[in-house]
Short mmCIF file of C-alpha atoms and ligand atoms in Angstrom, two decimals:
data_model
loop_
_atom_site.label_atom_id
_atom_site.label_comp_id
_atom_site.label_asym_id
_atom_site.label_seq_id
_atom_site.Cartn_x
_atom_site.Cartn_y
_atom_site.Cartn_z
CA MET A 1 47.60 -26.42 -38.68
CA ALA A 2 45.47 -27.37 -41.68
CA LYS A 3 45.96 -25.94 -45.15
CA ARG A 4 43.26 -24.06 -47.05
CA THR A 5 40.76 -23.83 -44.19
CA TYR A 6 39.50 -20.90 -42.14
CA PHE A 7 38.13 -20.48 -38.65
CA SER A 8 35.82 -17.70 -37.64
CA HIS A 9 36.95 -15.39 -34.84
CA LYS A 10 34.31 -12.84 -33.79
CA GLY A 11 32.81 -13.18 -37.26
CA ILE A 12 36.11 -12.65 -39.14
CA LEU A 13 37.56 -15.53 -41.17
CA LEU A 14 41.20 -16.32 -40.45
CA SER A 15 43.55 -18.96 -41.82
CA THR A 16 44.08 -22.08 -39.72
CA LEU A 17 47.53 -22.38 -41.32
CA TYR A 18 48.75 -19.10 -39.83
CA SER A 19 46.60 -18.09 -36.88
CA SER A 20 44.90 -19.65 -33.87
CA GLU A 21 42.17 -18.53 -31.47
CA GLU A 22 44.87 -18.08 -28.83
CA SER A 23 47.17 -15.96 -31.00
CA VAL A 24 44.43 -13.57 -32.13
CA SER A 25 42.94 -13.27 -28.65
CA PHE A 26 46.38 -12.53 -27.23
CA ILE A 27 46.98 -9.91 -29.92
CA GLU A 28 43.70 -8.15 -29.25
CA ASN A 29 43.79 -8.18 -25.48
CA GLU A 30 47.36 -8.50 -24.28
CA PHE A 31 49.77 -7.35 -26.95
CA GLN A 32 51.64 -4.18 -25.93
CA PHE A 33 53.08 -1.67 -28.37
CA PHE A 34 56.26 0.33 -27.87
CA ASP A 35 56.10 3.99 -28.82
CA ASP A 36 58.75 3.51 -31.50
CA ASP A 37 56.93 0.61 -33.24
CA ILE A 38 56.07 1.19 -36.90
CA VAL A 39 53.07 -0.88 -37.92
CA THR A 40 51.89 -1.49 -41.48
CA VAL A 41 48.18 -2.27 -41.64
CA SER A 42 46.20 -3.26 -44.72
CA TYR A 43 43.42 -5.35 -46.13
CA PRO A 44 45.17 -8.23 -47.99
CA LYS A 45 46.41 -7.51 -51.50
CA SER A 46 46.51 -3.74 -51.06
CA GLY A 47 50.26 -3.36 -51.53
CA THR A 48 51.34 -4.44 -48.03
CA ASN A 49 54.62 -5.99 -49.17
CA TRP A 50 55.41 -2.96 -51.29
CA MET A 51 55.04 -0.79 -48.18
CA LEU A 52 57.32 -3.13 -46.19
CA GLU A 53 59.98 -2.80 -48.89
CA ILE A 54 59.61 0.99 -48.96
CA LEU A 55 59.85 1.25 -45.16
CA GLY A 56 62.90 -1.02 -44.99
CA LEU A 57 64.64 1.02 -47.67
CA ILE A 58 63.77 4.37 -46.06
CA TRP A 59 64.99 3.11 -42.68
CA HIS A 60 68.36 2.24 -44.22
CA ASP A 61 68.73 5.49 -46.21
CA GLY A 62 68.05 3.78 -49.55
CA ASP A 63 70.64 1.02 -49.00
CA PRO A 64 69.00 -2.23 -50.22
CA SER A 65 71.20 -4.67 -48.27
CA TRP A 66 68.72 -5.15 -45.38
CA VAL A 67 65.65 -5.78 -47.56
CA GLN A 68 67.70 -8.02 -49.84
CA SER A 69 69.16 -10.21 -47.09
CA ILE A 70 66.36 -10.68 -44.52
CA PHE A 71 62.92 -12.12 -45.29
CA SER A 72 60.11 -9.58 -45.23
CA HIS A 73 58.24 -11.60 -42.59
CA GLU A 74 61.33 -11.40 -40.35
CA ARG A 75 61.84 -7.68 -40.97
CA SER A 76 58.22 -6.92 -40.19
CA PRO A 77 56.36 -9.94 -38.74
CA TRP A 78 52.60 -10.39 -39.28
CA ILE A 79 51.39 -10.24 -35.68
CA GLU A 80 48.14 -12.15 -36.22
CA SER A 81 50.10 -15.28 -37.15
CA VAL A 82 51.39 -17.65 -34.49
CA ASP A 83 54.96 -17.43 -35.83
CA GLY A 84 54.78 -13.69 -36.42
CA LEU A 85 53.55 -13.04 -32.90
CA GLU A 86 56.42 -15.07 -31.47
CA ALA A 87 58.89 -13.11 -33.61
CA ALA A 88 57.32 -9.77 -32.63
CA LEU A 89 57.62 -10.58 -28.93
CA LYS A 90 61.36 -11.24 -29.33
CA TYR A 91 62.02 -8.31 -31.69
CA PRO A 92 64.40 -5.72 -30.19
CA PRO A 93 62.99 -2.20 -30.60
CA PRO A 94 62.49 -0.30 -32.80
CA ARG A 95 60.13 -2.88 -34.30
CA PHE A 96 58.50 -3.05 -37.71
CA LEU A 97 55.22 -4.95 -37.49
CA THR A 98 52.55 -5.89 -40.02
CA THR A 99 48.91 -6.92 -39.81
CA HIS A 100 45.78 -7.42 -41.87
CA LEU A 101 43.53 -7.36 -38.82
CA PRO A 102 40.38 -5.23 -38.91
CA PHE A 103 40.43 -2.51 -36.29
CA GLN A 104 38.10 -4.33 -33.88
CA LEU A 105 40.66 -7.15 -33.54
CA PHE A 106 43.74 -4.87 -33.42
CA PRO A 107 45.55 -4.67 -30.04
CA LYS A 108 43.46 -2.60 -27.62
CA ASP A 109 46.72 -1.17 -26.32
CA PHE A 110 46.94 0.94 -29.48
CA LEU A 111 44.55 3.51 -28.05
CA HIS A 112 47.10 4.34 -25.33
CA SER A 113 50.16 4.11 -27.54
CA LYS A 114 52.17 6.54 -29.65
CA CYS A 115 53.33 3.80 -32.05
CA LYS A 116 53.02 4.79 -35.70
CA VAL A 117 50.54 3.06 -37.97
CA ILE A 118 50.59 3.25 -41.77
CA TYR A 119 47.34 2.07 -43.36
CA ILE A 120 47.69 1.22 -47.04
CA MET A 121 44.53 0.82 -49.09
CA ARG A 122 43.79 -0.05 -52.71
CA ASN A 123 40.77 0.12 -54.94
CA PRO A 124 38.56 -2.91 -54.24
CA LYS A 125 38.41 -4.10 -57.83
CA ASP A 126 42.20 -4.60 -57.97
CA VAL A 127 42.21 -6.06 -54.44
CA LEU A 128 39.58 -8.56 -55.50
CA VAL A 129 41.41 -9.64 -58.67
CA SER A 130 44.76 -9.84 -56.87
CA HIS A 131 43.19 -11.84 -54.01
CA TYR A 132 41.54 -14.25 -56.44
CA HIS A 133 44.86 -15.05 -58.13
CA PHE A 134 46.76 -15.22 -54.84
CA ALA A 135 44.25 -17.73 -53.42
CA LYS A 136 45.04 -20.07 -56.32
CA PHE A 137 48.62 -20.59 -55.18
CA CYS A 138 48.80 -19.66 -51.50
CA GLU A 139 47.97 -22.69 -49.40
CA GLY A 140 46.97 -20.59 -46.40
CA LEU A 141 43.88 -19.43 -48.25
CA GLU A 142 40.73 -21.34 -49.15
CA GLU A 143 40.49 -22.47 -52.78
CA PRO A 144 38.89 -19.48 -54.53
CA GLY A 145 36.49 -21.54 -56.68
CA THR A 146 35.26 -19.92 -59.88
CA TRP A 147 35.55 -16.17 -60.46
CA GLU A 148 31.78 -15.80 -59.90
CA GLU A 149 31.95 -17.73 -56.63
CA PHE A 150 34.91 -15.73 -55.38
CA LEU A 151 33.28 -12.42 -56.32
CA GLU A 152 30.20 -13.34 -54.28
CA LYS A 153 32.32 -14.36 -51.29
CA PHE A 154 34.36 -11.15 -51.49
CA LEU A 155 31.26 -8.97 -51.64
CA ASN A 156 29.78 -10.79 -48.65
CA GLY A 157 32.98 -10.55 -46.59
CA LYS A 158 33.36 -14.35 -46.62
CA VAL A 159 37.08 -14.17 -47.36
CA MET A 160 40.13 -14.05 -45.10
CA PHE A 161 40.04 -10.94 -42.85
CA GLY A 162 36.40 -10.24 -43.68
CA SER A 163 34.85 -7.51 -45.74
CA TRP A 164 37.00 -4.94 -47.57
CA PHE A 165 34.25 -2.38 -46.94
CA ASP A 166 34.16 -2.97 -43.17
CA HIS A 167 37.97 -3.05 -42.92
CA LEU A 168 38.27 0.35 -44.53
CA LYS A 169 35.34 1.82 -42.60
CA GLY A 170 36.72 0.56 -39.28
CA TRP A 171 40.20 1.97 -39.81
CA MET A 172 39.00 5.22 -41.37
CA LYS A 173 37.41 6.17 -38.05
CA LEU A 174 40.98 6.76 -36.78
CA LYS A 175 42.00 9.04 -39.61
CA ASP A 176 42.47 12.10 -37.42
CA ARG A 177 44.90 10.53 -34.98
CA PRO A 178 48.39 12.03 -35.33
CA ASN A 179 50.06 8.61 -35.20
CA MET A 180 48.06 7.28 -38.21
CA PHE A 181 49.10 7.71 -41.83
CA PHE A 182 46.73 6.73 -44.63
CA ILE A 183 47.96 6.19 -48.16
CA SER A 184 46.71 4.36 -51.21
CA TYR A 185 48.42 1.98 -53.61
CA GLU A 186 47.27 4.30 -56.38
CA GLU A 187 49.07 7.28 -54.79
CA LEU A 188 52.27 5.25 -54.64
CA GLN A 189 51.87 4.40 -58.31
CA GLN A 190 51.28 8.02 -59.22
CA ASP A 191 54.17 9.60 -57.34
CA LEU A 192 56.44 7.12 -55.59
CA ARG A 193 59.24 9.60 -54.86
CA GLY A 194 56.96 12.24 -53.36
CA ASN A 195 55.20 9.65 -51.22
CA VAL A 196 58.46 8.04 -50.07
CA GLU A 197 59.40 11.50 -48.81
CA ARG A 198 56.04 11.84 -46.96
CA ILE A 199 56.35 8.37 -45.42
CA GLY A 200 59.93 9.12 -44.39
CA HIS A 201 58.79 12.32 -42.71
CA PHE A 202 56.06 10.41 -40.85
CA ILE A 203 58.52 7.85 -39.47
CA GLY A 204 61.12 10.50 -38.66
CA LYS A 205 63.57 9.87 -41.53
CA GLU A 206 64.39 12.81 -43.79
CA LEU A 207 66.28 11.50 -46.84
CA ASP A 208 68.36 13.52 -49.27
CA GLY A 209 67.75 13.47 -53.03
CA HIS A 210 70.12 10.60 -53.76
CA GLN A 211 68.71 8.46 -50.94
CA LEU A 212 65.16 9.07 -52.20
CA ASP A 213 66.21 8.00 -55.69
CA GLU A 214 67.71 4.81 -54.26
CA VAL A 215 64.49 3.96 -52.38
CA VAL A 216 62.44 4.52 -55.53
CA LYS A 217 64.82 2.38 -57.59
CA HIS A 218 64.89 -0.58 -55.19
CA ALA A 219 61.15 -0.46 -54.46
CA SER A 220 60.33 -0.66 -58.18
CA PHE A 221 58.15 -3.53 -59.33
CA GLN A 222 60.94 -5.13 -61.36
CA ILE A 223 63.64 -5.02 -58.69
CA MET A 224 61.26 -6.19 -55.97
CA LYS A 225 59.99 -8.99 -58.21
CA ASP A 226 63.56 -10.33 -58.29
CA ASN A 227 64.17 -9.90 -54.56
CA LYS A 228 63.83 -13.41 -53.11
CA MET A 229 63.57 -11.95 -49.61
CA SER A 230 60.38 -10.09 -50.55
CA ASN A 231 58.77 -11.88 -53.49
CA PHE A 232 57.59 -14.98 -51.50
CA SER A 233 59.37 -17.29 -53.99
CA LEU A 234 61.15 -19.18 -51.18
CA LEU A 235 58.11 -19.60 -48.93
CA PRO A 236 56.98 -23.22 -48.44
CA ASP A 237 53.23 -22.48 -48.18
CA MET A 238 52.86 -21.47 -51.84
CA ASP A 239 52.58 -23.48 -55.04
CA HIS A 240 55.06 -21.44 -57.07
CA ASN A 241 54.02 -23.03 -60.37
CA LYS A 242 50.56 -21.50 -60.00
CA GLY A 243 51.33 -17.83 -59.44
CA LYS A 244 53.48 -15.06 -58.01
CA LEU A 245 53.02 -12.37 -55.37
CA LEU A 246 54.24 -9.69 -57.76
CA ARG A 247 51.76 -10.47 -60.51
CA LYS A 248 50.90 -7.31 -62.48
CA GLY A 249 51.51 -4.47 -60.08
CA GLU A 250 49.16 -2.02 -61.80
CA ALA A 251 46.49 0.37 -60.68
CA ASN A 252 43.53 -0.37 -62.89
CA MET A 253 41.35 2.69 -62.71
CA LYS A 254 39.17 1.49 -65.58
CA ILE A 255 36.21 -0.16 -63.87
CA SER A 256 33.06 -1.07 -65.76
CA LEU A 257 29.72 0.46 -64.83
CA SER A 258 28.39 -2.90 -63.64
CA PHE A 259 31.30 -3.25 -61.23
CA LEU A 260 30.84 0.25 -59.92
CA LEU A 261 27.14 -0.39 -59.34
CA ILE A 262 27.85 -3.59 -57.48
CA LEU A 263 30.42 -1.90 -55.26
CA LEU A 264 28.10 1.03 -54.59
CA ALA A 265 25.27 -1.33 -53.73
CA ARG A 266 27.48 -3.06 -51.16
CA VAL A 267 28.25 0.23 -49.46
CA LEU A 268 24.59 1.19 -49.35
CA TYR A 269 23.21 -2.28 -48.56
CA PRO A 270 25.94 -4.28 -46.85
CA TYR A 271 25.37 -8.04 -47.17
CA GLY A 272 22.11 -7.51 -49.04
CA LYS A 273 21.50 -8.68 -52.56
CA ALA A 274 23.45 -6.75 -55.19
CA VAL A 275 21.52 -4.53 -57.58
CA GLY A 276 18.68 -6.42 -59.23
CA ASP A 277 19.47 -9.14 -61.70
CA GLN A 278 22.51 -7.61 -63.27
CA THR A 279 25.03 -9.96 -64.77
CA THR A 280 28.17 -10.77 -62.78
CA PRO A 281 31.03 -8.50 -63.83
CA LYS A 282 34.03 -10.27 -65.29
CA GLU A 283 37.55 -10.24 -63.91
CA ASP A 284 38.74 -7.74 -66.54
CA ASP A 285 35.61 -5.54 -66.51
P1 A3P B 1 48.73 -7.60 -58.26
O1 A3P B 1 48.27 -8.96 -57.85
O2 A3P B 1 47.61 -6.74 -58.78
O3 A3P B 1 49.89 -7.63 -59.18
P2 A3P B 1 50.00 -7.47 -50.88
O4 A3P B 1 51.44 -7.20 -50.67
O5 A3P B 1 49.12 -6.64 -49.98
O6 A3P B 1 49.71 -8.92 -50.82
O7 A3P B 1 49.64 -6.94 -52.33
C1 A3P B 1 50.12 -7.61 -53.48
C2 A3P B 1 49.93 -6.69 -54.67
O8 A3P B 1 50.89 -5.61 -54.60
C3 A3P B 1 50.16 -7.42 -55.99
O9 A3P B 1 49.24 -6.84 -56.94
C4 A3P B 1 51.61 -7.03 -56.29
O10 A3P B 1 51.97 -7.13 -57.65
C5 A3P B 1 51.62 -5.58 -55.82
N1 A3P B 1 53.00 -5.11 -55.59
C6 A3P B 1 53.93 -5.66 -54.78
N2 A3P B 1 55.09 -5.00 -54.88
C7 A3P B 1 54.90 -4.01 -55.78
C8 A3P B 1 55.74 -2.99 -56.33
N3 A3P B 1 57.02 -2.88 -55.99
N4 A3P B 1 55.20 -2.13 -57.25
C9 A3P B 1 53.90 -2.24 -57.59
N5 A3P B 1 53.05 -3.19 -57.12
C10 A3P B 1 53.55 -4.07 -56.22
#
């Protein structure tokens, strides 16, 4: 399994370090859900690991011992990876599962299942910046190149798991299903306690005031940053001198006009040229 290379599966780029043709084909066509599965789905860098921490804490009534003693990828394996799939198949129910797969590669069995899916999304500018920094130190991802190069790849969907725009559009088609819950990173930032309560309700866990406070406390950026079971600091496929999973943890709602125009152009003209000759927006625009 080579580092920093991708293969294309049905037009979607996937990491050769984590996935294989066989694992993703199995997931799409043969993987079976149980009705009590709780699946976190996201485009990479949208706050996936934050959601896993929140779910683990809710499940244990705010007690942090589970999330602070078991690795996040063991608590909620990423099913598109070879190792994660193996773990998921051995996982005694009720299972927590995770995936970044776009809907067209998600297990077909989902359409006949009552399993619960939480889709977490984040504004594309912050996803892009977070992804760019993550690719510098995670050896499962291609080298990002310069900011300008990475921006172009991101806008053209030539990054791991394909286009942010298509991912969101594909999953959004399911928004009216009762077993789907959509939430944004920005909503979590705005009102963590209120949203922990909503998530708890969705997964069938009603917490009291003290338990909610405990979830909010242990899911905070600072406490999670120090949790070695969730902060990726013990994972071997990362160069820990070059970056951290919990980098800034902010919702940057200040986007420059040039960025907005570029994003709008991509929605209107997917994979076409961006608007005219405008200059490339910078990372902090
Ligand atoms: P930044 O790189 O902008 O800091 P994912 O888990 O999908 O890979 O997303 C990673 C992003 O979620 C990172 O964003 C990380 O800092 C942020 N994140 C993780 N845990 C968080 C928390 N407890 N509070 C706020 N942001 C968090």
